[in-house]
Coordinates of C-alpha atoms in Angstrom, one line a residue:
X27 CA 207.6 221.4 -35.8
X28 CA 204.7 219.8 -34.8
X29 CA 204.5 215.8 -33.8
X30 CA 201.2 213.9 -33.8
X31 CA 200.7 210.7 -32.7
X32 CA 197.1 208.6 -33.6
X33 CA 195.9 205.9 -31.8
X34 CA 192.6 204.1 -31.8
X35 CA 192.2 202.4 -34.8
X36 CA 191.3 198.3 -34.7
X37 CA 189.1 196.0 -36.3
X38 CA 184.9 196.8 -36.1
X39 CA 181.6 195.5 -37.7
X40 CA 180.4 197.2 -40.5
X41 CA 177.6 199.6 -38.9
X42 CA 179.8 200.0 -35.4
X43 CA 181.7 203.2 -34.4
X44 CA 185.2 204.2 -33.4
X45 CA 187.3 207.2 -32.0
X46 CA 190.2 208.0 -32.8
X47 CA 192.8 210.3 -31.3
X48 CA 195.7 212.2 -32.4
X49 CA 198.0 213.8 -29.8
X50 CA 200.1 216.8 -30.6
X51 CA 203.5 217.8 -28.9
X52 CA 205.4 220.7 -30.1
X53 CA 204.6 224.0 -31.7
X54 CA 201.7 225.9 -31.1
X55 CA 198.9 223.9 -31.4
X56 CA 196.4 226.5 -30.1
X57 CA 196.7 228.3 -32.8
X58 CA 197.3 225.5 -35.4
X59 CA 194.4 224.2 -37.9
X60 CA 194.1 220.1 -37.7
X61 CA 193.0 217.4 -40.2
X62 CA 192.2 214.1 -40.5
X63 CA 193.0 211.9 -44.1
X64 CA 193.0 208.5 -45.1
X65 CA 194.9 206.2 -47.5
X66 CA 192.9 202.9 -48.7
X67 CA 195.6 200.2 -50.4
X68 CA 195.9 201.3 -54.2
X69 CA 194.2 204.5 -53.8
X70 CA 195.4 208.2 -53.1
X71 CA 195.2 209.6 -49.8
X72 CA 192.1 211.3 -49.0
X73 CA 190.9 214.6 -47.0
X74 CA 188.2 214.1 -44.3
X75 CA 187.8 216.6 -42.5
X76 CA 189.4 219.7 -41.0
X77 CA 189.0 222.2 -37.9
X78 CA 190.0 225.4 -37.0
X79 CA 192.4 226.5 -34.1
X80 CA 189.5 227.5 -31.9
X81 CA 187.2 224.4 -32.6
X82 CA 184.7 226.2 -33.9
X83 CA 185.1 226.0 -37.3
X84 CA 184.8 222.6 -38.9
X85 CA 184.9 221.4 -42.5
X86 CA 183.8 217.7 -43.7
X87 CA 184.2 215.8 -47.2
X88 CA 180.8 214.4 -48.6
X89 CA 181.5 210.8 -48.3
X90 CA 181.8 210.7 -44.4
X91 CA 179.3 214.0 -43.8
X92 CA 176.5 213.0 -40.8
X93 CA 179.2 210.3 -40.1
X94 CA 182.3 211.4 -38.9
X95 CA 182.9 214.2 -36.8
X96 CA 186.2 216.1 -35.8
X97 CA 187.0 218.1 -32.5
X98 CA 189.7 219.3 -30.5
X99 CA 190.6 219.8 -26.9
X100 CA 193.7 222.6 -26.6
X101 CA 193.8 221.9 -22.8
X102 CA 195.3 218.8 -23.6
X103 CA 196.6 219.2 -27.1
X104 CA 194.2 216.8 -28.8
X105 CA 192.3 215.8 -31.9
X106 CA 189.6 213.7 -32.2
X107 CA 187.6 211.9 -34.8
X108 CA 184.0 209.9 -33.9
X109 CA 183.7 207.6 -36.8
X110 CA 179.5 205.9 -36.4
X111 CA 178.4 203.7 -38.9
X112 CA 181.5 202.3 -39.9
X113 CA 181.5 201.1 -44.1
X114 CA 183.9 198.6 -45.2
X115 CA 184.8 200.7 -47.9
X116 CA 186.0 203.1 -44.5
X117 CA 188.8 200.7 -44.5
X118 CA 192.6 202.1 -44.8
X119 CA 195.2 204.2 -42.9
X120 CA 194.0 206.9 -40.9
X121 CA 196.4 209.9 -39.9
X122 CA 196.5 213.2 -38.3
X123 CA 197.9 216.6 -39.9
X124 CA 199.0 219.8 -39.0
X125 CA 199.3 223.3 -40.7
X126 CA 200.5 226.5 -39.2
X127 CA 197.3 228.7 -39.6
X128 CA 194.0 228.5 -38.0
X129 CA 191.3 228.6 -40.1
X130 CA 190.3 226.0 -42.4
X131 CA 189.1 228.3 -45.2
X132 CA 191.3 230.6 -47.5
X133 CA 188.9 233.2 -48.4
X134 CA 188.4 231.0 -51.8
X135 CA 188.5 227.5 -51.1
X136 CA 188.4 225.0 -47.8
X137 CA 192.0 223.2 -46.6
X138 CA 191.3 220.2 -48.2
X139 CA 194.8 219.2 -50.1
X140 CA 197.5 217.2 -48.7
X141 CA 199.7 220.5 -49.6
X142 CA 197.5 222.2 -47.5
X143 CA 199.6 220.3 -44.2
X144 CA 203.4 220.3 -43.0
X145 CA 202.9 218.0 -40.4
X146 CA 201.6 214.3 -40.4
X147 CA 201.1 211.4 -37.8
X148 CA 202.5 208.0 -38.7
X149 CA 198.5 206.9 -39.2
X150 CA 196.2 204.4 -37.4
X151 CA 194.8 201.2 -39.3
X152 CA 191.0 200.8 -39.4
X153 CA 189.4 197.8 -40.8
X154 CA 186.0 197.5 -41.5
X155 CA 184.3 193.6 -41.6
X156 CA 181.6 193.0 -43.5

């Protein structure tokens, strides 16, 4: 098992940036595919964006494409997302997952479903003023 551990969330302006981190003990993560998600209140959690074990491969979801982006450092078991021009509607939970392969496509479709992941971080809150 995998454990991940986000940090670098807080409270920004609309139209300021943040990066967050997710810190991975455990398992294998060299050869483990890593996402990011997000859970606003009342709404279902929410892919972002995914990369492959080798950080060479990356995946994003339309709403945060030329926005966010995801990358990894396996020298020191880390994830990271750079979030610029922060939306208020960017507001809710962000967390960290895990899943055993490496690549973030299936040979039909991206790894973009909470299924998709075995292992989760306990999330980071972002808030977003207007």
């Amino acid at each position: 098992q995998v454990r991940l551990v986000e940090s670098g969330g807080g409270l920004v302006q609309a139209g300021g940036s943040l990066r967050l981190s997710c810190a991975a003990s455990g398992g294998t993560f060299g050869s483990t595919a890593m996402g990011w998600f997000r859970q606003a209140p009342g709404k279902e959690r929410e892919f972002l964006a995914v990369i492959g074990w080798s950080g060479d491969t990356t995946y994003y979801a339309d709403p945060v494409k030329g926005r966010f982006t995801i990358s990894r450092d396996n020298d020191r078991n880390m994830v990271y997302l750079q979030m610029n021009n922060l939306k208020p509607e960017d507001t809710a939970v962000y967390s960290c997952a895990a899943r055993p392969g490496g690549a973030v496509y299936s040979g039909r479709r991206y790894y973009n479903r909470i299924s998709d992941y075995h292992s989760w971080g306990q999330g980071t809150q972002v808030t977003v003023s207007s």
